[in-house]
Coordinates of C-alpha atoms and ligand atoms in Angstrom, one line a residue:
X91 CA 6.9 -25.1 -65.5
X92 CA 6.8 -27.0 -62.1
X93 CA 5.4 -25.8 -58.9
X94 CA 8.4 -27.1 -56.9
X95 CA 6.6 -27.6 -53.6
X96 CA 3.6 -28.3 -51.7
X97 CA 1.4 -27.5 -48.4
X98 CA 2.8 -30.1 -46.2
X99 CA 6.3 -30.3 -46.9
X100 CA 8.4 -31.3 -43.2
X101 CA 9.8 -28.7 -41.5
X102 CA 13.5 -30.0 -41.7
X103 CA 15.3 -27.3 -43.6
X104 CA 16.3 -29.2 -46.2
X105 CA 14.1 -28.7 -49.3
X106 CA 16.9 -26.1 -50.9
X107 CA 19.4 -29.4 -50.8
X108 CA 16.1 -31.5 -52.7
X109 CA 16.0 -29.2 -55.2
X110 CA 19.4 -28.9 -55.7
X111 CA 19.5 -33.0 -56.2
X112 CA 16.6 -33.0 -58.4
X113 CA 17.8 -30.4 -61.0
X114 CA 19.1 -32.9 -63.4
X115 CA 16.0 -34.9 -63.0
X116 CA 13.7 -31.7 -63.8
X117 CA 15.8 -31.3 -67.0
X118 CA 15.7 -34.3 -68.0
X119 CA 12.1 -34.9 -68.1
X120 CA 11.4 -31.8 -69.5
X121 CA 11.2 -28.8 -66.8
X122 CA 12.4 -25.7 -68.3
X123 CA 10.9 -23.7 -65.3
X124 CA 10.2 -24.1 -61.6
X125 CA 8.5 -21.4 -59.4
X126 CA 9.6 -21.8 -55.9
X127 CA 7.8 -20.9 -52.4
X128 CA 8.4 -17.6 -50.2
X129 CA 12.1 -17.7 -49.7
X130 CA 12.1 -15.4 -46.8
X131 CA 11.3 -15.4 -43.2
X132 CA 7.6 -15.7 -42.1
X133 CA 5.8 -15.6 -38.7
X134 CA 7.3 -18.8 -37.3
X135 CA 10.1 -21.0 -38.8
X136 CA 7.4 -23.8 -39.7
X137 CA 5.5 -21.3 -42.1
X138 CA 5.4 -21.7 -45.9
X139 CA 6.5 -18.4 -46.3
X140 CA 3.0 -16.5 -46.5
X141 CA 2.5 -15.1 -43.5
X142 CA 5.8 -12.9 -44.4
X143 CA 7.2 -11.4 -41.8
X144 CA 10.5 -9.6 -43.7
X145 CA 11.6 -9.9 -47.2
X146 CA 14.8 -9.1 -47.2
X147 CA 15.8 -12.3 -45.2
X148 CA 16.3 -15.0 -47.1
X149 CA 17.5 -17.5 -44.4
X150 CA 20.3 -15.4 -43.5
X151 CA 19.6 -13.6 -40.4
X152 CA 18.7 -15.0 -36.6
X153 CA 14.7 -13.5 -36.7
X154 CA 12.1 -15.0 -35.3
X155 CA 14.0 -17.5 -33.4
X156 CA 15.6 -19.0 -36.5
X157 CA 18.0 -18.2 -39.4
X158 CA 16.9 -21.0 -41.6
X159 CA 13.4 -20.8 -43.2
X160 CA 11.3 -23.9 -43.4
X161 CA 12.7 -24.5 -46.7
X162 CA 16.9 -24.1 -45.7
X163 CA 19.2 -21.4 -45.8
X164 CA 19.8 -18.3 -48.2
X165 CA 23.4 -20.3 -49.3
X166 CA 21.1 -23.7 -50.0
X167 CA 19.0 -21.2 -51.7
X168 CA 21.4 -20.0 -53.8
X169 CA 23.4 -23.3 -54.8
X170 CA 20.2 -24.6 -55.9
X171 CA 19.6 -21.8 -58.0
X172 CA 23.1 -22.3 -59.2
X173 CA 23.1 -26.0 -60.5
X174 CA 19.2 -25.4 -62.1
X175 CA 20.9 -22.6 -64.4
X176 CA 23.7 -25.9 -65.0
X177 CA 20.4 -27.6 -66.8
X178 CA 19.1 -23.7 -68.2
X179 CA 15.8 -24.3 -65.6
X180 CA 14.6 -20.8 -65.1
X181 CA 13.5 -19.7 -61.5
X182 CA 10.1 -17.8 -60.4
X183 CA 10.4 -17.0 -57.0
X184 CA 6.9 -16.5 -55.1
X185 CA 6.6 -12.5 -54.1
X186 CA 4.2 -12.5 -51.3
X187 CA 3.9 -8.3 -51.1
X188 CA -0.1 -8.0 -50.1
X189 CA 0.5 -8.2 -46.0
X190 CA 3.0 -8.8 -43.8
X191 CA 2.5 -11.0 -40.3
X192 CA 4.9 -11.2 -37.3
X193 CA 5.0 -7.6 -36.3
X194 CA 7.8 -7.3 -33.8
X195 CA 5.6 -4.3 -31.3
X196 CA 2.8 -2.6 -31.2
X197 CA 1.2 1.1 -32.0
X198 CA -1.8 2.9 -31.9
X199 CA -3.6 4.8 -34.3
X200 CA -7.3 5.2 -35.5
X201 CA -9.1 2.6 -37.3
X202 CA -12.8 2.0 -37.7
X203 CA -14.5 -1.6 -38.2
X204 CA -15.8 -2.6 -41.3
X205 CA -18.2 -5.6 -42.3
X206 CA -16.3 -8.2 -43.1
X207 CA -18.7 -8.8 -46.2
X208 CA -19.2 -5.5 -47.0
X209 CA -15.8 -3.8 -46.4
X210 CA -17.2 -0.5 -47.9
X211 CA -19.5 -0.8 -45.0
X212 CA -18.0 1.1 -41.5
X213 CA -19.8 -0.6 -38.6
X214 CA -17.9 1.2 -35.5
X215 CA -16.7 5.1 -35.1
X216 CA -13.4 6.1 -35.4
X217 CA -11.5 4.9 -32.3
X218 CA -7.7 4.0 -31.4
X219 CA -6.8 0.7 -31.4
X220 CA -3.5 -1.2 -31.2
X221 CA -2.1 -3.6 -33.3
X222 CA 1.1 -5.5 -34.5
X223 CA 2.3 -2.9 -36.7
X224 CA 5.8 -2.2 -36.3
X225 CA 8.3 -3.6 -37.7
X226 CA 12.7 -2.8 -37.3
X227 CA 14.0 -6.2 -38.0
X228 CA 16.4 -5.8 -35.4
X229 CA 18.4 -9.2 -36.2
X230 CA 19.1 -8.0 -39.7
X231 CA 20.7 -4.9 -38.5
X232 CA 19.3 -2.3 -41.6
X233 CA 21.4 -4.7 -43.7
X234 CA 19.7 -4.6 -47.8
X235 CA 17.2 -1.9 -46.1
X236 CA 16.8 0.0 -43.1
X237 CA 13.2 0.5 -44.0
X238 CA 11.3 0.5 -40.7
X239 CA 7.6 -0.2 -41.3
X240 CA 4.9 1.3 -39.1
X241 CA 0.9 2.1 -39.2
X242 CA 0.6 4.1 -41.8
X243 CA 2.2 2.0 -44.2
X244 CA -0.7 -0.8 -44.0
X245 CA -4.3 -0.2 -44.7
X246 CA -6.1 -2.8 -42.3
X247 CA -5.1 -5.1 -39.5
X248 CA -7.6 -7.7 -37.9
X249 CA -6.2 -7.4 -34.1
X250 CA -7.0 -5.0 -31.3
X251 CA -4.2 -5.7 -29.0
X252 CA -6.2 -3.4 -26.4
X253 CA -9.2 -5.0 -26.2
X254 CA -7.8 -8.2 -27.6
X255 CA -10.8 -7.9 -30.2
X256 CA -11.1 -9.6 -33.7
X257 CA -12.6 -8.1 -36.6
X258 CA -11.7 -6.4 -40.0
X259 CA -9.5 -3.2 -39.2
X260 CA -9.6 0.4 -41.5
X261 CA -6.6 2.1 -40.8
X262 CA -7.7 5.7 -40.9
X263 CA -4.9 8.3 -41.9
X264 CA -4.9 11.4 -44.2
X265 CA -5.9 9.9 -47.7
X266 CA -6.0 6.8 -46.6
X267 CA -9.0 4.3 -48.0
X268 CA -8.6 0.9 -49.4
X269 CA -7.1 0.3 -52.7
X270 CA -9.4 1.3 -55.7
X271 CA -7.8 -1.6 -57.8
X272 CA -8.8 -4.3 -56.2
X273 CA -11.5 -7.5 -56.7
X274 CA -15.0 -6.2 -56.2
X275 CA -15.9 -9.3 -53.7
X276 CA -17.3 -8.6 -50.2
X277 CA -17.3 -4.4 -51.4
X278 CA -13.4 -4.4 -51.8
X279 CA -11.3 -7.0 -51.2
X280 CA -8.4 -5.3 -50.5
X281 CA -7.9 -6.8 -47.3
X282 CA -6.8 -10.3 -47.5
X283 CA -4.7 -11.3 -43.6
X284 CA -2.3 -10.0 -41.6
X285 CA -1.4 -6.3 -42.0
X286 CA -2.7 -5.3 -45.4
X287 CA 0.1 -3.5 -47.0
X288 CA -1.0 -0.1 -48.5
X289 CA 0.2 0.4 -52.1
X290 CA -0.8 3.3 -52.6
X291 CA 1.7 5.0 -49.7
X292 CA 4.5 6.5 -52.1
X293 CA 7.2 5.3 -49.5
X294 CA 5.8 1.5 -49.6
X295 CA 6.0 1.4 -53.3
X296 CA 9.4 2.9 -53.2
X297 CA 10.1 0.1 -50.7
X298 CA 8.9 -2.9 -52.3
X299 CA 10.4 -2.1 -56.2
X300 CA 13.6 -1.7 -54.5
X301 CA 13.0 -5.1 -52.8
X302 CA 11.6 -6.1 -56.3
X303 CA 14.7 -5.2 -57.9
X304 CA 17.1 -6.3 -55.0
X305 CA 15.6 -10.3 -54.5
X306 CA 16.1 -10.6 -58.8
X307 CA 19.6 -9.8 -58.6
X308 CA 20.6 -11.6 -55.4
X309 CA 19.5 -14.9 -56.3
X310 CA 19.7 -13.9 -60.4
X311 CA 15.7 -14.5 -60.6
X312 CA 14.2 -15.0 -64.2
X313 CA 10.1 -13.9 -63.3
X314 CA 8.1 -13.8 -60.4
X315 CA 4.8 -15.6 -59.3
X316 CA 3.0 -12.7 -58.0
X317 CA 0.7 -13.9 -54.9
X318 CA -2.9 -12.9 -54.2
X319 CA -2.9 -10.1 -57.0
X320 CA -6.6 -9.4 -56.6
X321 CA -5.9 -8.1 -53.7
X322 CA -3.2 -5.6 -54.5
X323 CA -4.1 -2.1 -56.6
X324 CA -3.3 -3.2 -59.9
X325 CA -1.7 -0.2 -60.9
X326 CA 1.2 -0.8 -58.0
X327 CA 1.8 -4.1 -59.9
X328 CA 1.5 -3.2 -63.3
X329 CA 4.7 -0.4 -62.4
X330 CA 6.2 -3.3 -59.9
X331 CA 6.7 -4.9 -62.9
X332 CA 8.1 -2.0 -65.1
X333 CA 10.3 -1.0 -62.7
X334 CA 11.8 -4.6 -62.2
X335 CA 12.1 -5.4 -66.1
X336 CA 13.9 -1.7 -66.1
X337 CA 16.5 -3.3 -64.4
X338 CA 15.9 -7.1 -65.4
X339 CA 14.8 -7.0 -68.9
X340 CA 11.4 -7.1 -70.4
X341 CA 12.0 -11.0 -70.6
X342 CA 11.7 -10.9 -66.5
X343 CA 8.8 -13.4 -66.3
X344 CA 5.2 -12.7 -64.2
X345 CA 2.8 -14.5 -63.4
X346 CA -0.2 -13.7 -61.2
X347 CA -2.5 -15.4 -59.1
X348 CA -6.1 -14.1 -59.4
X349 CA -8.2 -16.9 -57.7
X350 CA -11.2 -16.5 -59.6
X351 CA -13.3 -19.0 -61.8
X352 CA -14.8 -16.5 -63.2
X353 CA -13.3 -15.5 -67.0
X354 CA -14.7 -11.9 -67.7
X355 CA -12.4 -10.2 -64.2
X356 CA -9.2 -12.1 -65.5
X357 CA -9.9 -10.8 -68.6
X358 CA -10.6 -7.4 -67.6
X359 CA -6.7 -8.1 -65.6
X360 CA -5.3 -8.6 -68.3
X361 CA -6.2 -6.1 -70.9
X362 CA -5.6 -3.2 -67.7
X363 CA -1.8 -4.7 -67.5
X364 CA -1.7 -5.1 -71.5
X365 CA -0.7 -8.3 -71.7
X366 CA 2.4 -8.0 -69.8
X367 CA 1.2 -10.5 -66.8
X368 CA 0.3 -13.9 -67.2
X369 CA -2.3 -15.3 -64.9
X370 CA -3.0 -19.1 -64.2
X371 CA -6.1 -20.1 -65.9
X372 CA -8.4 -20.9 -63.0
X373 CA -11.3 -21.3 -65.2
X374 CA -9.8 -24.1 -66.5
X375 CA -8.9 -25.5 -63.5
X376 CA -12.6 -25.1 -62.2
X377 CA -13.6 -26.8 -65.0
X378 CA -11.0 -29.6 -64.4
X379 CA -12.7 -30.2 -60.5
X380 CA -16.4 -30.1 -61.2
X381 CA -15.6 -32.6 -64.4
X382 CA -13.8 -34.6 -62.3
X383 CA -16.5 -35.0 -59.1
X384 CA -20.0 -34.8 -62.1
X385 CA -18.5 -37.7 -63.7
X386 CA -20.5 -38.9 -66.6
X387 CA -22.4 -35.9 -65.9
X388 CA -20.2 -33.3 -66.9
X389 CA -19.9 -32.4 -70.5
X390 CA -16.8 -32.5 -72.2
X391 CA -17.5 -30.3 -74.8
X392 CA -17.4 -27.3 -72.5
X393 CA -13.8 -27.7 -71.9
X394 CA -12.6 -25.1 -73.9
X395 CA -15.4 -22.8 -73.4
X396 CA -14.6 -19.3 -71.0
X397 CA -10.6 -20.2 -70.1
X398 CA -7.9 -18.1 -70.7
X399 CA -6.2 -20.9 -72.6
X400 CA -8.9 -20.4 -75.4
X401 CA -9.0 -16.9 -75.4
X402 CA -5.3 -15.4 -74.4
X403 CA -3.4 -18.4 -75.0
X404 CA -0.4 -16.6 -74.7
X405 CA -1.0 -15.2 -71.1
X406 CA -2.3 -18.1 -69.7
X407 CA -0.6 -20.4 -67.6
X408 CA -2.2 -23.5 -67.3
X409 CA -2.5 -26.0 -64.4
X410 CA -4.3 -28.7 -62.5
X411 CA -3.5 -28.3 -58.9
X412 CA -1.4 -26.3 -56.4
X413 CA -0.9 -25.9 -52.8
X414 CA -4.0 -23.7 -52.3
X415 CA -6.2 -26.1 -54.2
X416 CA -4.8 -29.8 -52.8
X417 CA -7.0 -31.1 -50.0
X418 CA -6.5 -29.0 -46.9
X419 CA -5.9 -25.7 -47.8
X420 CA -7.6 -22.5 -48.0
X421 CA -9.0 -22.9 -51.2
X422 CA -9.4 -26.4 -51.6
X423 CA -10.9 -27.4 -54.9
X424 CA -9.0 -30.6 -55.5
X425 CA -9.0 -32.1 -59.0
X426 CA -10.4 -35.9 -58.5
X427 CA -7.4 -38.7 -58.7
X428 CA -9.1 -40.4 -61.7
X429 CA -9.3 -37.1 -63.7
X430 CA -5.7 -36.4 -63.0
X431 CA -4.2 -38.2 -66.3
X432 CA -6.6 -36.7 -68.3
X433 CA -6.3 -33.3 -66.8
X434 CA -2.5 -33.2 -67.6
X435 CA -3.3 -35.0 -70.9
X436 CA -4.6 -31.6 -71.6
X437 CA -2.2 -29.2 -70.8
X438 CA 0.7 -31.0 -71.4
X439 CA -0.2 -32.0 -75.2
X440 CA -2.2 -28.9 -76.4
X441 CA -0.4 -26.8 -78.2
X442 CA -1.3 -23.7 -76.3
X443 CA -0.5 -22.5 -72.7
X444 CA 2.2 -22.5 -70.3
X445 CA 1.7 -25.6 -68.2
X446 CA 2.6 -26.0 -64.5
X447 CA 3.0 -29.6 -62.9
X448 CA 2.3 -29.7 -59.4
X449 CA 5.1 -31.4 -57.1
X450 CA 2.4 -32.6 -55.2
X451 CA 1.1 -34.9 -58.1
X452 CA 4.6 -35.5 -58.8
X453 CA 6.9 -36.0 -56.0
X454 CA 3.7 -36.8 -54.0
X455 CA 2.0 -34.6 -50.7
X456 CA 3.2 -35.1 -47.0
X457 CA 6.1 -37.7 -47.8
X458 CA 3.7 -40.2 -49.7
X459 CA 4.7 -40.8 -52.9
X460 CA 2.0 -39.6 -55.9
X461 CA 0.3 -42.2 -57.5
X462 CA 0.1 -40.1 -60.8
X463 CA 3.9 -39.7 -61.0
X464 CA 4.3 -42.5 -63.8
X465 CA 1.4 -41.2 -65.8
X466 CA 3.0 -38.0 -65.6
X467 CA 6.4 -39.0 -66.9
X468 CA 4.8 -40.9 -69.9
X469 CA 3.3 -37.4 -70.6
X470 CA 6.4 -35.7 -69.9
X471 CA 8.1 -37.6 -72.4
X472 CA 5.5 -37.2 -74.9
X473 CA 5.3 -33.6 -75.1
X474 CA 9.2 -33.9 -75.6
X475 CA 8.8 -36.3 -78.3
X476 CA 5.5 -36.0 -80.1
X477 CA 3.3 -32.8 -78.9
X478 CA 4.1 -30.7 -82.4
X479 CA 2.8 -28.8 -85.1
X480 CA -0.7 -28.3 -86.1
X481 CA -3.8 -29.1 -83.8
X482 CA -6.7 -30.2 -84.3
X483 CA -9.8 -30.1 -82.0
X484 CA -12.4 -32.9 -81.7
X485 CA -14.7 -31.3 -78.4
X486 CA -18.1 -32.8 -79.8
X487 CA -19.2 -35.3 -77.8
X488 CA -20.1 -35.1 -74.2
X489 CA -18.2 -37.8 -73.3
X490 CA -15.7 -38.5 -75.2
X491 CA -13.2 -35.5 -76.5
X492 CA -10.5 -35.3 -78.9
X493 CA -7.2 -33.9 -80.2
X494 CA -4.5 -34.0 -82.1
X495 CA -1.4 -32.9 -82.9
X496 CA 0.2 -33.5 -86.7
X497 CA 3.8 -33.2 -85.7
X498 CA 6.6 -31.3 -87.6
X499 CA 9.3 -31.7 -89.7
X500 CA 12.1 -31.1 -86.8
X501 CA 11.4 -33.4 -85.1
X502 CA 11.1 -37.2 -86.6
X503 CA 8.0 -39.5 -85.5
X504 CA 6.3 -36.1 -84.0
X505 CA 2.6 -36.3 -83.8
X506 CA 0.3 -36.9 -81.4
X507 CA -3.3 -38.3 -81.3
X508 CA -5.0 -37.9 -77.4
X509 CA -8.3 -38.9 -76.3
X510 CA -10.7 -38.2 -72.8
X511 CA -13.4 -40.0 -71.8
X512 CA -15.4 -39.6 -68.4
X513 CA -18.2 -41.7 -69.7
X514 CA -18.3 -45.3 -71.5
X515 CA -15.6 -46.9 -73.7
X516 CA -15.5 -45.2 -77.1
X517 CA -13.6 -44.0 -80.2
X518 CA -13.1 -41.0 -82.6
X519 CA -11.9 -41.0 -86.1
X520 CA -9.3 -38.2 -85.9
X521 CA -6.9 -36.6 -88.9
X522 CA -3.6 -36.8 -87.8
X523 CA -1.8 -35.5 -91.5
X524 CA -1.9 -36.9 -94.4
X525 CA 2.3 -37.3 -94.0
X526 CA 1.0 -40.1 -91.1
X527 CA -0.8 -42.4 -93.9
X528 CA 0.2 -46.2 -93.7
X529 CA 1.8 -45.8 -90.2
X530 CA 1.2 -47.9 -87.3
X531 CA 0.3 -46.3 -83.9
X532 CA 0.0 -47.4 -80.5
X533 CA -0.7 -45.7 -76.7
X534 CA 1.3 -45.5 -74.5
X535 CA -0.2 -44.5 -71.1
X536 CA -1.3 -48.6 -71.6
X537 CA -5.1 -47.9 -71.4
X538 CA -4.9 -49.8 -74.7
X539 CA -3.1 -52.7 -76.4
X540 CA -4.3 -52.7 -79.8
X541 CA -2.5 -51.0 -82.7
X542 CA -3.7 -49.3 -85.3
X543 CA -2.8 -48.1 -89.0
X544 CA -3.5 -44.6 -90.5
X545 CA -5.7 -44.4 -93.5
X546 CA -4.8 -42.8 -96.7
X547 CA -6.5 -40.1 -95.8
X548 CA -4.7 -39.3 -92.8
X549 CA -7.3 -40.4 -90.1
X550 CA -7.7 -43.2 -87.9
X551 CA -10.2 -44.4 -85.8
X552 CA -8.6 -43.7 -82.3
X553 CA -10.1 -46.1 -79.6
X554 CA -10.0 -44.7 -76.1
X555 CA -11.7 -47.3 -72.4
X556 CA -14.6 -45.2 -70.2
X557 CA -13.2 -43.0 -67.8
X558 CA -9.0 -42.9 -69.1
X559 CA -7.2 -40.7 -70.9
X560 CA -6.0 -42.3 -74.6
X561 CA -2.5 -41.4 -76.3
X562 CA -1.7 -42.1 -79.1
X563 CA 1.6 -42.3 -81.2
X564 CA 3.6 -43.7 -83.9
X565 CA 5.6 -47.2 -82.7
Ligands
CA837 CA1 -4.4 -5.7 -50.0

């Protein structure tokens, strides 16, 4: 999978015509995926599509002083999606359905103030405030939906037009509470930004499978990246996704973000949606930051330890960096440059996992070209060519960590021998299959010059320089 954008992409309109022009390029180096921003229209033209302001336009209509999003137009949209399925690339599109921003008038209702780190905690009466809430989308004209969105369908605001005060906003109504499914940080962290959308409200979850089901067919989706899911009530997205694959399929793709390091809640996420979602493994990528600012200091051996890529491999989509995470952004936890080839040395030769490349690292991050982009397409290329068959692990030294792959029968010089290092120059002696005996190797990220010949017994003694990532193949 790619992520095919990044944080601070220009403003011009014209990354729907990029992707259109890259698509053969993405195939060709091996994307079979590509999740793409918000495609609708946010706040202000120049948004990345979070702060959503109506789903239903895709570029299409004159709101909020633009028809074009930041990204193009719903036609660009739509003939990019068109010559991806040319190359069979499969499209996520990013469903942003926790709040909605850019509320076209306001209304008042009752809400009390909660602590912001405690939202369990009221810390003001019950009082009327007035806020942002109402929504008509008057420049779409009820076209796709005349759903008109008011108070009651949110759960929290954080503006008192009134008073022009600041703060974390109940909305109190009959029934109304936050979401029980939700993370457990600061009380309950249903409220994220914005106007919190309440899932519980039988006429907002009417709304948003509708929307669900209506956004796959108009721009013939294949899955969704689900955004800030620890947010949400699980249970609304656990039928979200029922009711879309109802209509889609069961092979209708998910994946959600849960920003969390922490392994034991994404597992608890995915045994309460059975498997059905896959989350990114942000354990992993954790992992991948602190080893790559601790240096020497970090050990290697960990790595597998506590991810979702060791223990639910199959729901676990893996990844080094993405817009939230690259320098800047709201959850900034950049991976270090020099850890980058070794980071994507992992999860694009392991056999297990669903890896995501970053356009960022790729293409590069506010018009500079990415330094890791030719490291990446070496790798690229050699998960095409050699990343097969049977693996196996060699995590037992601090510093210097191992794998393999033994390649198959399929495919002819498959096999794969890869090697980290964040400390001093080493080697490993590594079984690569006894099928491998008498052939030569080399590695190709050019770390290394040397070849090297496999003994009878299948093994070699890979060589790998302090600090780099080693791959090796047959020449
Ligand atoms: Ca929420």
């Amino acid at each position: 999978m790619m992520q095919f954008f990044e944080w601070k992409l220009p403003n011009d309109g014209k990354f729907w015509v990029k992707l259109k022009e890259e698509a053969q390029h993405l195939h060709d180096i091996g994307v079979t995926s590509i999740w793409i921003p918000p495609a609708y229209k946010a706040d202000e033209q120049q948004d990345e599509g979070y702060a959503t302001y109506d789903l239903f336009d895709l570029g299409e209509f004159n709101q909020k002083n633009t028809v074009r999003t930041k990204y193009g137009t719903k036609q660009e949209l739509i003939d990019a999606i068109t010559e991806l399925y040319k190359y069979q690339i499969s499209v996520y599109l990013d469903a942003v359905m926790n709040h909605k921003a850019g509320g076209e008038y306001t209304e008042k209702f009752m809400a009390k103030e909660v602590d912001p780190n405690d939202r369990l905690k009221d810390v003001s009466d019950a009082y009327q405030i007035e806020a942002w809430t109402g929504y008509n989308f008057p420049g779409r004209n009820n076209q796709y939906s005349d759903f008109k969105w008011h108070w009651y369908h949110f759960s929290g605001t954080d503006w008192n037009e009134a008073n022009k005060k600041k703060a974390v906003y109940r909305i109190l109504g009959d029934g109304k509470y936050w979401s029980k499914g939700v993370d457990g940080e600061n009380g309950n962290y249903d409220y994220l930004m914005c106007n919190d959308i309440d899932h519980d409200h039988p006429e907002v979850i009417k709304e948003l499978n509708r929307w669900g089901r209506w956004v796959s067919n108009e721009l013939n989706l294949d899955g969704f990246r689900l955004d800030a899911i620890k947010h949400i009530e699980e249970q609304f997205i656990a039928n979200f996704l029922k009711d879309v694959r109802s209509d889609r399929g069961d092979n209708f793709y998910a994946v959600g973000e849960y920003w969390k390091g922490d392994f034991d809640t994404l597992e608890k996420y995915i045994k309460l949606t059975e498997g059905k979602l896959d989350l990114f493994d942000v354990p992993l990528h954790y992992k991948m930051y602190t080893a790559s600012h601790k240096g020497r200091h970090f050990d290697l051996t960990s790595f597998p330890e506590e991810t979702l890529v060791t223990k639910f491999p199959v729901n676990a989509v893996t990844f080094v960096d993405n817009h939230d995470s690259q320098r800047g952004s709201s959850l900034e936890s950049q991976v270090d440059s020099w850890f980058k080839p070794l980071a994507y040395g992992l999860i694009l030769l392991m056999e297990k996992g669903y890896p995501c490349v970053f356009y960022g690292d790729y293409y590069g991050i506010a018009g500079q070209q990415s330094p890791h982009r030719i490291i990446l397409d070496i790798l690229l290329d050699a998960r095409q060519k050699y990343a097969f068959g049977k693996q196996n692990l060699y995590f037992d030294h601090p510093n210097t960590v191992g794998f393999t792959r033994e390649g198959d029968d399929i495919r002819e010089n498959s096999g794969v021998a890869v090697l980290l290092s964040n400390g001093d120059d080493g080697d490993k002696e590594m079984y690569v299959g006894d099928h491998h005996k008498g052939e030569v190797w080399h590695e190709i990220t050019g770390s290394i010059t040397d070849e090297i010949t496999i003994g009878d017994d299948g093994k070699a003694l890979f060589k790998i320089h302090g600090g780099k990532l080693a791959v090796w193949v047959k020449k």
